[in-house]
PDB file of C-alpha atoms in Angstrom:
ATOM      1  CA  UNK O   6     125.556   6.966 184.986  1.00 44.00           C
ATOM      2  CA  UNK O   7     125.506   6.281 181.270  1.00 48.00           C
ATOM      3  CA  UNK O   8     122.286   5.203 179.577  1.00 54.00           C
ATOM      4  CA  UNK O   9     123.112   2.683 176.889  1.00 53.00           C
ATOM      5  CA  UNK O  10     119.816   2.211 175.074  1.00 61.00           C
ATOM      6  CA  UNK O  11     120.295   4.465 172.055  1.00 65.00           C
ATOM      7  CA  UNK O  12     116.843   3.489 170.805  1.00 82.00           C
ATOM      8  CA  UNK O  13     115.244   5.506 173.586  1.00 94.00           C
ATOM      9  CA  UNK O  14     117.886   8.223 174.002  1.00 95.00           C
ATOM     10  CA  UNK O  15     117.599   9.224 170.317  1.00 96.00           C
ATOM     11  CA  UNK O  16     119.444  12.563 169.964  1.00 95.00           C
ATOM     12  CA  UNK O  17     119.406  13.471 173.652  1.00 97.00           C
ATOM     13  CA  UNK O  18     122.368  13.584 176.013  1.00 97.00           C
ATOM     14  CA  UNK O  19     122.529  10.491 178.265  1.00 96.00           C
ATOM     15  CA  UNK O  20     124.329  12.423 181.016  1.00 97.00           C
ATOM     16  CA  UNK O  21     122.489  15.745 180.973  1.00 98.00           C
ATOM     17  CA  UNK O  22     118.715  16.243 180.970  1.00 98.00           C
ATOM     18  CA  UNK O  23     117.015  19.432 179.834  1.00 98.00           C
ATOM     19  CA  UNK O  24     114.328  20.611 182.265  1.00 99.00           C
ATOM     20  CA  UNK O  25     111.700  22.967 180.862  1.00 98.00           C
ATOM     21  CA  UNK O  26     109.404  25.034 183.074  1.00 98.00           C
ATOM     22  CA  UNK O  27     105.934  25.809 181.682  1.00 98.00           C
ATOM     23  CA  UNK O  28     105.198  28.857 183.798  1.00 98.00           C
ATOM     24  CA  UNK O  29     101.738  30.090 182.841  1.00 97.00           C
ATOM     25  CA  UNK O  30      99.607  28.125 180.399  1.00 95.00           C
ATOM     26  CA  UNK O  31      96.560  29.602 178.680  1.00 92.00           C
ATOM     27  CA  UNK O  32      93.713  28.023 180.648  1.00 88.00           C
ATOM     28  CA  UNK O  33      95.010  27.856 184.219  1.00 92.00           C
ATOM     29  CA  UNK O  34      93.966  30.643 186.606  1.00 93.00           C
ATOM     30  CA  UNK O  35      94.732  31.915 190.083  1.00 96.00           C
ATOM     31  CA  UNK O  36      91.344  30.633 191.191  1.00 94.00           C
ATOM     32  CA  UNK O  37      92.873  27.183 190.652  1.00 94.00           C
ATOM     33  CA  UNK O  38      96.402  27.979 191.859  1.00 96.00           C
ATOM     34  CA  UNK O  39      97.334  31.374 193.280  1.00 97.00           C
ATOM     35  CA  UNK O  40     101.026  31.008 192.312  1.00 98.00           C
ATOM     36  CA  UNK O  41     100.429  31.344 188.541  1.00 98.00           C
ATOM     37  CA  UNK O  42     102.246  34.434 187.225  1.00 98.00           C
ATOM     38  CA  UNK O  43     100.365  36.892 184.999  1.00 98.00           C
ATOM     39  CA  UNK O  44     102.408  40.046 184.357  1.00 98.00           C
ATOM     40  CA  UNK O  45     105.728  40.187 182.470  1.00 98.00           C
ATOM     41  CA  UNK O  46     107.498  41.012 185.730  1.00 98.00           C
ATOM     42  CA  UNK O  47     105.918  38.084 187.584  1.00 98.00           C
ATOM     43  CA  UNK O  48     106.696  35.708 184.711  1.00 98.00           C
ATOM     44  CA  UNK O  49     110.298  36.929 184.609  1.00 98.00           C
ATOM     45  CA  UNK O  50     110.745  36.451 188.360  1.00 98.00           C
ATOM     46  CA  UNK O  51     109.454  32.878 188.071  1.00 98.00           C
ATOM     47  CA  UNK O  52     111.714  32.262 185.060  1.00 98.00           C
ATOM     48  CA  UNK O  53     114.777  33.435 187.003  1.00 98.00           C
ATOM     49  CA  UNK O  54     113.851  31.317 190.024  1.00 98.00           C
ATOM     50  CA  UNK O  55     113.198  28.296 187.790  1.00 98.00           C
ATOM     51  CA  UNK O  56     116.642  28.763 186.224  1.00 98.00           C
ATOM     52  CA  UNK O  57     118.242  28.778 189.679  1.00 98.00           C
ATOM     53  CA  UNK O  58     116.340  25.597 190.544  1.00 98.00           C
ATOM     54  CA  UNK O  59     117.625  23.741 187.464  1.00 98.00           C
ATOM     55  CA  UNK O  60     115.505  24.672 184.428  1.00 99.00           C
ATOM     56  CA  UNK O  61     117.183  25.484 181.116  1.00 99.00           C
ATOM     57  CA  UNK O  62     114.031  26.527 179.219  1.00 99.00           C
ATOM     58  CA  UNK O  63     110.981  28.603 180.177  1.00 98.00           C
ATOM     59  CA  UNK O  64     107.825  27.905 178.145  1.00 98.00           C
ATOM     60  CA  UNK O  65     105.463  30.890 178.244  1.00 98.00           C
ATOM     61  CA  UNK O  66     101.921  31.874 177.283  1.00 98.00           C
ATOM     62  CA  UNK O  67     101.425  35.639 177.652  1.00 98.00           C
ATOM     63  CA  UNK O  68      98.681  36.931 179.945  1.00 97.00           C
ATOM     64  CA  UNK O  69      97.011  40.256 180.612  1.00 96.00           C
ATOM     65  CA  UNK O  70      97.064  41.702 184.122  1.00 95.00           C
ATOM     66  CA  UNK O  71      93.752  39.976 184.898  1.00 95.00           C
ATOM     67  CA  UNK O  72      95.079  36.629 183.665  1.00 95.00           C
ATOM     68  CA  UNK O  73      93.334  36.453 180.288  1.00 95.00           C
ATOM     69  CA  UNK O  74      95.311  34.954 177.401  1.00 95.00           C
ATOM     70  CA  UNK O  75      96.831  37.539 175.070  1.00 96.00           C
ATOM     71  CA  UNK O  76      98.695  37.432 171.765  1.00 96.00           C
ATOM     72  CA  UNK O  77      99.953  40.991 172.033  1.00 97.00           C
ATOM     73  CA  UNK O  78     103.364  41.472 170.453  1.00 97.00           C
ATOM     74  CA  UNK O  79     104.034  44.264 172.939  1.00 98.00           C
ATOM     75  CA  UNK O  80     103.373  42.011 175.952  1.00 98.00           C
ATOM     76  CA  UNK O  81     105.479  39.167 174.546  1.00 98.00           C
ATOM     77  CA  UNK O  82     108.304  41.646 173.921  1.00 98.00           C
ATOM     78  CA  UNK O  83     107.948  42.918 177.498  1.00 98.00           C
ATOM     79  CA  UNK O  84     108.180  39.330 178.760  1.00 98.00           C
ATOM     80  CA  UNK O  85     111.287  38.743 176.659  1.00 98.00           C
ATOM     81  CA  UNK O  86     112.954  41.912 177.950  1.00 98.00           C
ATOM     82  CA  UNK O  87     112.028  41.317 181.590  1.00 98.00           C
ATOM     83  CA  UNK O  88     113.341  37.746 181.497  1.00 98.00           C
ATOM     84  CA  UNK O  89     116.562  38.775 179.750  1.00 98.00           C
ATOM     85  CA  UNK O  90     117.156  41.430 182.412  1.00 98.00           C
ATOM     86  CA  UNK O  91     117.184  38.673 185.044  1.00 98.00           C
ATOM     87  CA  UNK O  92     118.451  35.386 183.616  1.00 98.00           C
ATOM     88  CA  UNK O  93     119.971  33.476 180.689  1.00 98.00           C
ATOM     89  CA  UNK O  94     117.210  30.830 180.621  1.00 98.00           C
ATOM     90  CA  UNK O  95     116.139  29.926 177.074  1.00 98.00           C
ATOM     91  CA  UNK O  96     112.770  31.356 176.094  1.00 98.00           C
ATOM     92  CA  UNK O  97     110.098  29.235 174.425  1.00 98.00           C
ATOM     93  CA  UNK O  98     106.918  31.088 173.423  1.00 98.00           C
ATOM     94  CA  UNK O  99     103.655  29.284 172.748  1.00 97.00           C
ATOM     95  CA  UNK O 100     101.896  29.701 169.395  1.00 96.00           C
ATOM     96  CA  UNK O 101      98.804  27.666 170.298  1.00 91.00           C
ATOM     97  CA  UNK O 102      95.395  29.340 170.315  1.00 85.00           C
ATOM     98  CA  UNK O 103      91.711  28.743 169.747  1.00 77.00           C
ATOM     99  CA  UNK O 104      90.493  32.166 168.642  1.00 80.00           C
ATOM    100  CA  UNK O 105      93.575  34.056 167.449  1.00 88.00           C
ATOM    101  CA  UNK O 106      94.693  34.287 163.828  1.00 92.00           C
ATOM    102  CA  UNK O 107      97.899  32.761 162.523  1.00 93.00           C
ATOM    103  CA  UNK O 108      99.069  36.273 161.646  1.00 95.00           C
ATOM    104  CA  UNK O 109      98.700  37.448 165.256  1.00 94.00           C
ATOM    105  CA  UNK O 110     100.682  34.498 166.564  1.00 95.00           C
ATOM    106  CA  UNK O 111     103.413  34.771 163.938  1.00 96.00           C
ATOM    107  CA  UNK O 112     103.926  38.486 164.585  1.00 97.00           C
ATOM    108  CA  UNK O 113     105.189  38.191 168.154  1.00 97.00           C
ATOM    109  CA  UNK O 114     107.500  35.317 167.205  1.00 97.00           C
ATOM    110  CA  UNK O 115     109.023  37.401 164.422  1.00 97.00           C
ATOM    111  CA  UNK O 116     109.343  40.530 166.556  1.00 97.00           C
ATOM    112  CA  UNK O 117     110.473  39.121 169.911  1.00 98.00           C
ATOM    113  CA  UNK O 118     112.497  36.239 168.412  1.00 98.00           C
ATOM    114  CA  UNK O 119     112.542  33.834 171.363  1.00 98.00           C
ATOM    115  CA  UNK O 120     115.050  30.990 171.328  1.00 98.00           C
ATOM    116  CA  UNK O 121     112.301  28.454 170.621  1.00 98.00           C
ATOM    117  CA  UNK O 122     108.590  28.402 169.880  1.00 98.00           C
ATOM    118  CA  UNK O 123     106.035  25.659 170.377  1.00 98.00           C
ATOM    119  CA  UNK O 124     104.439  24.290 167.208  1.00 97.00           C
ATOM    120  CA  UNK O 125     101.321  22.138 167.544  1.00 97.00           C
ATOM    121  CA  UNK O 126     101.559  19.285 165.061  1.00 98.00           C
ATOM    122  CA  UNK O 127      97.924  18.318 164.518  1.00 97.00           C
ATOM    123  CA  UNK O 128      94.244  18.834 165.239  1.00 96.00           C
ATOM    124  CA  UNK O 129      92.374  17.075 168.030  1.00 96.00           C
ATOM    125  CA  UNK O 130      89.509  17.115 170.480  1.00 95.00           C
ATOM    126  CA  UNK O 131      90.842  18.893 173.572  1.00 93.00           C
ATOM    127  CA  UNK O 132      88.864  18.401 176.751  1.00 91.00           C
ATOM    128  CA  UNK O 133      88.888  17.899 180.491  1.00 87.00           C
ATOM    129  CA  UNK O 134      86.286  15.744 182.233  1.00 88.00           C
ATOM    130  CA  UNK O 135      85.508  15.857 185.937  1.00 85.00           C
ATOM    131  CA  UNK O 136      84.648  12.386 187.195  1.00 88.00           C
ATOM    132  CA  UNK O 137      83.471  13.754 190.547  1.00 87.00           C
ATOM    133  CA  UNK O 138      81.065  16.213 188.881  1.00 88.00           C
ATOM    134  CA  UNK O 139      80.350  13.896 185.935  1.00 90.00           C
ATOM    135  CA  UNK O 140      80.691  16.750 183.463  1.00 92.00           C
ATOM    136  CA  UNK O 141      83.192  18.346 181.106  1.00 92.00           C
ATOM    137  CA  UNK O 142      85.199  21.191 182.604  1.00 87.00           C
ATOM    138  CA  UNK O 143      85.953  22.288 179.037  1.00 87.00           C
ATOM    139  CA  UNK O 144      85.380  20.703 175.627  1.00 92.00           C
ATOM    140  CA  UNK O 145      86.810  22.155 172.424  1.00 91.00           C
ATOM    141  CA  UNK O 146      88.309  21.290 169.051  1.00 93.00           C
ATOM    142  CA  UNK O 147      91.952  22.315 168.695  1.00 93.00           C
ATOM    143  CA  UNK O 148      92.516  22.924 164.972  1.00 93.00           C
ATOM    144  CA  UNK O 149      96.004  22.908 163.455  1.00 94.00           C
ATOM    145  CA  UNK O 150      95.907  22.351 159.697  1.00 95.00           C
ATOM    146  CA  UNK O 151      98.948  21.470 157.612  1.00 96.00           C
ATOM    147  CA  UNK O 152      98.656  24.867 155.940  1.00 95.00           C
ATOM    148  CA  UNK O 153      98.874  26.665 159.290  1.00 96.00           C
ATOM    149  CA  UNK O 154     101.687  24.421 160.530  1.00 96.00           C
ATOM    150  CA  UNK O 155     103.639  25.253 157.377  1.00 96.00           C
ATOM    151  CA  UNK O 156     103.139  28.985 157.909  1.00 96.00           C
ATOM    152  CA  UNK O 157     104.520  28.727 161.432  1.00 97.00           C
ATOM    153  CA  UNK O 158     107.491  26.607 160.349  1.00 96.00           C
ATOM    154  CA  UNK O 159     108.474  29.111 157.667  1.00 96.00           C
ATOM    155  CA  UNK O 160     108.022  32.107 159.971  1.00 97.00           C
ATOM    156  CA  UNK O 161     110.160  30.491 162.663  1.00 97.00           C
ATOM    157  CA  UNK O 162     112.867  29.693 160.126  1.00 96.00           C
ATOM    158  CA  UNK O 163     112.901  33.315 158.919  1.00 96.00           C
ATOM    159  CA  UNK O 164     113.170  34.554 162.524  1.00 96.00           C
ATOM    160  CA  UNK O 165     115.886  32.074 163.520  1.00 96.00           C
ATOM    161  CA  UNK O 166     113.587  30.440 166.093  1.00 97.00           C
ATOM    162  CA  UNK O 167     113.794  26.682 166.680  1.00 97.00           C
ATOM    163  CA  UNK O 168     110.399  24.912 166.518  1.00 98.00           C
ATOM    164  CA  UNK O 169     109.418  22.627 169.383  1.00 98.00           C
ATOM    165  CA  UNK O 170     107.084  20.050 167.817  1.00 98.00           C
ATOM    166  CA  UNK O 171     104.214  19.447 170.236  1.00 98.00           C
ATOM    167  CA  UNK O 172     102.636  16.030 169.640  1.00 98.00           C
ATOM    168  CA  UNK O 173      99.531  15.008 171.557  1.00 98.00           C
ATOM    169  CA  UNK O 174      99.176  11.619 169.831  1.00 98.00           C
ATOM    170  CA  UNK O 175     101.021   9.221 167.549  1.00 97.00           C
ATOM    171  CA  UNK O 176      99.550  10.679 164.365  1.00 97.00           C
ATOM    172  CA  UNK O 177     101.016  14.063 165.209  1.00 98.00           C
ATOM    173  CA  UNK O 178     104.518  12.576 165.088  1.00 98.00           C
ATOM    174  CA  UNK O 179     103.799  11.202 161.621  1.00 97.00           C
ATOM    175  CA  UNK O 180     102.775  14.672 160.461  1.00 97.00           C
ATOM    176  CA  UNK O 181     106.451  15.618 160.125  1.00 96.00           C
ATOM    177  CA  UNK O 182     106.806  13.492 156.970  1.00 96.00           C
ATOM    178  CA  UNK O 183     105.385  15.883 154.353  1.00 95.00           C
ATOM    179  CA  UNK O 184     107.117  18.829 156.033  1.00 95.00           C
ATOM    180  CA  UNK O 185     110.471  17.055 155.784  1.00 95.00           C
ATOM    181  CA  UNK O 186     109.742  16.081 152.182  1.00 94.00           C
ATOM    182  CA  UNK O 187     109.031  19.705 151.278  1.00 92.00           C
ATOM    183  CA  UNK O 188     112.146  20.855 153.196  1.00 89.00           C
ATOM    184  CA  UNK O 189     110.035  22.945 155.574  1.00 89.00           C
ATOM    185  CA  UNK O 190     111.569  21.058 158.502  1.00 92.00           C
ATOM    186  CA  UNK O 191     115.115  19.784 158.831  1.00 88.00           C
ATOM    187  CA  UNK O 192     116.962  17.532 161.263  1.00 90.00           C
ATOM    188  CA  UNK O 193     117.664  17.488 164.130  1.00 91.00           C
ATOM    189  CA  UNK O 194     114.069  17.908 165.314  1.00 97.00           C
ATOM    190  CA  UNK O 195     112.871  18.613 168.836  1.00 98.00           C
ATOM    191  CA  UNK O 196     109.690  16.864 170.000  1.00 98.00           C
ATOM    192  CA  UNK O 197     107.460  17.370 173.004  1.00 98.00           C
ATOM    193  CA  UNK O 198     105.402  14.250 173.721  1.00 98.00           C
ATOM    194  CA  UNK O 199     102.314  15.560 175.498  1.00 98.00           C
ATOM    195  CA  UNK O 200     100.383  12.934 177.411  1.00 98.00           C
ATOM    196  CA  UNK O 201      97.228  13.022 179.498  1.00 96.00           C
ATOM    197  CA  UNK O 202      95.008  15.480 177.610  1.00 95.00           C
ATOM    198  CA  UNK O 203      91.555  14.001 176.989  1.00 95.00           C
ATOM    199  CA  UNK O 204      91.455  13.603 173.202  1.00 96.00           C
ATOM    200  CA  UNK O 205      95.151  12.746 173.024  1.00 97.00           C
ATOM    201  CA  UNK O 206      97.251   9.775 174.075  1.00 98.00           C
ATOM    202  CA  UNK O 207      96.751   8.656 177.712  1.00 97.00           C
ATOM    203  CA  UNK O 208      99.511   9.281 180.249  1.00 97.00           C
ATOM    204  CA  UNK O 209     101.213   5.924 180.746  1.00 97.00           C
ATOM    205  CA  UNK O 210     104.870   4.913 180.586  1.00 96.00           C
ATOM    206  CA  UNK O 211     103.905   2.165 178.129  1.00 97.00           C
ATOM    207  CA  UNK O 212     102.505   4.816 175.782  1.00 98.00           C
ATOM    208  CA  UNK O 213     105.608   6.949 176.279  1.00 98.00           C
ATOM    209  CA  UNK O 214     107.814   4.075 175.103  1.00 97.00           C
ATOM    210  CA  UNK O 215     105.565   3.671 172.056  1.00 97.00           C
ATOM    211  CA  UNK O 216     105.768   7.388 171.235  1.00 98.00           C
ATOM    212  CA  UNK O 217     109.553   7.488 171.502  1.00 98.00           C
ATOM    213  CA  UNK O 218     109.844   4.529 169.128  1.00 96.00           C
ATOM    214  CA  UNK O 219     108.126   6.597 166.424  1.00 97.00           C
ATOM    215  CA  UNK O 220     110.722   9.399 166.544  1.00 97.00           C
ATOM    216  CA  UNK O 221     113.641   9.842 164.126  1.00 96.00           C
ATOM    217  CA  UNK O 222     116.907   8.436 165.452  1.00 94.00           C
ATOM    218  CA  UNK O 223     118.516  11.854 165.894  1.00 95.00           C
ATOM    219  CA  UNK O 224     115.499  13.565 167.462  1.00 97.00           C
ATOM    220  CA  UNK O 225     115.576  15.384 170.768  1.00 98.00           C
ATOM    221  CA  UNK O 226     112.548  14.699 172.925  1.00 98.00           C
ATOM    222  CA  UNK O 227     110.895  15.579 176.189  1.00 98.00           C
ATOM    223  CA  UNK O 228     107.780  14.333 177.906  1.00 98.00           C
ATOM    224  CA  UNK O 229     105.007  16.646 179.064  1.00 98.00           C
ATOM    225  CA  UNK O 230     102.710  14.917 181.523  1.00 98.00           C
ATOM    226  CA  UNK O 231      99.413  16.621 182.258  1.00 96.00           C
ATOM    227  CA  UNK O 232      98.193  16.288 185.850  1.00 93.00           C
ATOM    228  CA  UNK O 233      99.540  14.204 188.696  1.00 89.00           C
ATOM    229  CA  UNK O 234     100.718  11.441 186.333  1.00 93.00           C
ATOM    230  CA  UNK O 235     103.466  13.879 185.388  1.00 96.00           C
ATOM    231  CA  UNK O 236     105.902  12.551 187.983  1.00 98.00           C
ATOM    232  CA  UNK O 237     105.713   8.904 186.918  1.00 97.00           C
ATOM    233  CA  UNK O 238     106.168   9.944 183.283  1.00 98.00           C
ATOM    234  CA  UNK O 239     109.100  12.201 184.208  1.00 98.00           C
ATOM    235  CA  UNK O 240     110.814   9.346 186.057  1.00 97.00           C
ATOM    236  CA  UNK O 241     110.278   7.061 183.078  1.00 97.00           C
ATOM    237  CA  UNK O 242     111.530   9.633 180.585  1.00 98.00           C
ATOM    238  CA  UNK O 243     114.653  10.437 182.589  1.00 98.00           C
ATOM    239  CA  UNK O 244     115.465   6.749 182.882  1.00 97.00           C
ATOM    240  CA  UNK O 245     115.068   6.376 179.103  1.00 97.00           C
ATOM    241  CA  UNK O 246     117.398   9.281 178.366  1.00 97.00           C
ATOM    242  CA  UNK O 247     114.665  11.842 177.723  1.00 98.00           C
ATOM    243  CA  UNK O 248     114.141  15.434 178.795  1.00 98.00           C
ATOM    244  CA  UNK O 249     111.238  16.636 180.934  1.00 98.00           C
ATOM    245  CA  UNK O 250     108.858  19.553 181.416  1.00 98.00           C
ATOM    246  CA  UNK O 251     107.170  20.601 184.638  1.00 98.00           C
ATOM    247  CA  UNK O 252     105.384  23.777 185.723  1.00 98.00           C
ATOM    248  CA  UNK O 253     101.987  25.162 186.661  1.00 98.00           C
ATOM    249  CA  UNK O 254     100.680  25.001 183.083  1.00 97.00           C
ATOM    250  CA  UNK O 255     100.714  21.205 183.324  1.00 97.00           C
ATOM    251  CA  UNK O 256     100.379  20.267 186.997  1.00 97.00           C
ATOM    252  CA  UNK O 257      99.963  22.144 190.271  1.00 97.00           C
ATOM    253  CA  UNK O 258     101.139  19.443 192.647  1.00 97.00           C
ATOM    254  CA  UNK O 259     104.299  17.936 194.066  1.00 97.00           C
ATOM    255  CA  UNK O 260     104.425  14.124 194.264  1.00 96.00           C
ATOM    256  CA  UNK O 261     103.110  14.245 197.856  1.00 96.00           C
ATOM    257  CA  UNK O 262      99.962  16.093 196.724  1.00 96.00           C
ATOM    258  CA  UNK O 263     101.008  19.502 198.040  1.00 97.00           C
ATOM    259  CA  UNK O 264     100.083  22.446 195.819  1.00 97.00           C
ATOM    260  CA  UNK O 265     103.268  24.053 194.614  1.00 97.00           C
ATOM    261  CA  UNK O 266     104.961  26.874 192.698  1.00 98.00           C
ATOM    262  CA  UNK O 267     106.962  26.892 189.491  1.00 98.00           C
ATOM    263  CA  UNK O 268     110.382  27.028 191.219  1.00 98.00           C
ATOM    264  CA  UNK O 269     109.393  24.250 193.632  1.00 98.00           C
ATOM    265  CA  UNK O 270     108.237  22.016 190.769  1.00 98.00           C
ATOM    266  CA  UNK O 271     111.546  22.575 188.962  1.00 98.00           C
ATOM    267  CA  UNK O 272     113.474  21.850 192.156  1.00 98.00           C
ATOM    268  CA  UNK O 273     111.622  18.534 192.462  1.00 98.00           C
ATOM    269  CA  UNK O 274     112.349  17.761 188.794  1.00 98.00           C
ATOM    270  CA  UNK O 275     116.044  18.477 189.345  1.00 98.00           C
ATOM    271  CA  UNK O 276     116.109  16.135 192.350  1.00 98.00           C
ATOM    272  CA  UNK O 277     114.476  13.426 190.233  1.00 98.00           C
ATOM    273  CA  UNK O 278     117.035  14.014 187.476  1.00 98.00           C
ATOM    274  CA  UNK O 279     119.921  13.557 189.902  1.00 98.00           C
ATOM    275  CA  UNK O 280     118.235  10.525 191.475  1.00 97.00           C
ATOM    276  CA  UNK O 281     118.541   8.620 188.185  1.00 96.00           C
ATOM    277  CA  UNK O 282     122.190   9.637 187.819  1.00 97.00           C
ATOM    278  CA  UNK O 283     121.838  12.518 185.377  1.00 98.00           C
ATOM    279  CA  UNK O 284     122.530  16.256 185.679  1.00 98.00           C
ATOM    280  CA  UNK O 285     120.183  19.153 184.839  1.00 98.00           C
ATOM    281  CA  UNK O 286     121.508  20.918 181.743  1.00 98.00           C
ATOM    282  CA  UNK O 287     122.345  24.622 181.787  1.00 98.00           C
ATOM    283  CA  UNK O 288     120.902  26.878 179.065  1.00 98.00           C
ATOM    284  CA  UNK O 289     124.197  26.782 177.161  1.00 98.00           C
ATOM    285  CA  UNK O 290     124.299  22.991 177.428  1.00 98.00           C
ATOM    286  CA  UNK O 291     120.685  22.827 176.260  1.00 98.00           C
ATOM    287  CA  UNK O 292     121.609  24.857 173.184  1.00 97.00           C
ATOM    288  CA  UNK O 293     124.355  22.366 172.415  1.00 97.00           C
ATOM    289  CA  UNK O 294     122.134  19.323 172.940  1.00 97.00           C
ATOM    290  CA  UNK O 295     119.363  20.797 170.765  1.00 97.00           C
ATOM    291  CA  UNK O 296     121.766  21.770 167.974  1.00 95.00           C
ATOM    292  CA  UNK O 297     121.027  25.497 168.340  1.00 94.00           C
ATOM    293  CA  UNK O 298     123.390  28.321 167.501  1.00 78.00           C
ATOM    294  CA  UNK O 299     125.287  29.675 170.494  1.00 68.00           C
TER     295      UNK O 299
END
């Protein structure tokens, strides 16, 4: 099948869709889902299985053995090495944090040099509210100043790491303008449109269409749906010519409500990709689509 609406495809490939697997997250725990990997070896095993299921990219937050978030360069390097021993999946390391310095988060990007690194494009309230308990599960302010964004962009450029621009709302997309003007960023850009976080844009296909309209014509983009709305957003994105992300960082459940694992979520995403007439991209194909060096 060929998707003809170039306005929604942007710089993506109409025939091949890139599936990313967000394996760990920073806030999810085994108390919530026992399949979340913690150690470098566990993360690498999930990355290899996700690759076999159809993922081209593994997005990773490092953890300690007890599951706490860590920004240790040594642990990120161990993750890189363990994954590379098992699979050719592209590695995307998170740089987001609430209580870690920019220096700490730049160091492991510069040392480990993953293929890509996530770059949060703006500040926001970041919360989760339980309607059943009528209380906030967590409530925080996620700060990402232009100064810090610029430091990350420059560090990634020096390390040869492609930035993945994570946008939780429409204003975050607009934040690329001064960075392009100052030549800190250059085309083609890769965007992640994150939807469903309380404090950011709600998770609806209508909002997804709006977000895609704001992107540069040559941009690559994927949707990241938080929670069970993920599957409807993924179907919409694939039909529009977009790429998709699944994984236990974002959503624990298959469409039927069954709690799942990272490889099973990727397998479901690959089935959905084929159901709309597209093919899951390999890591090498993803490099080509994203304009990365082979």
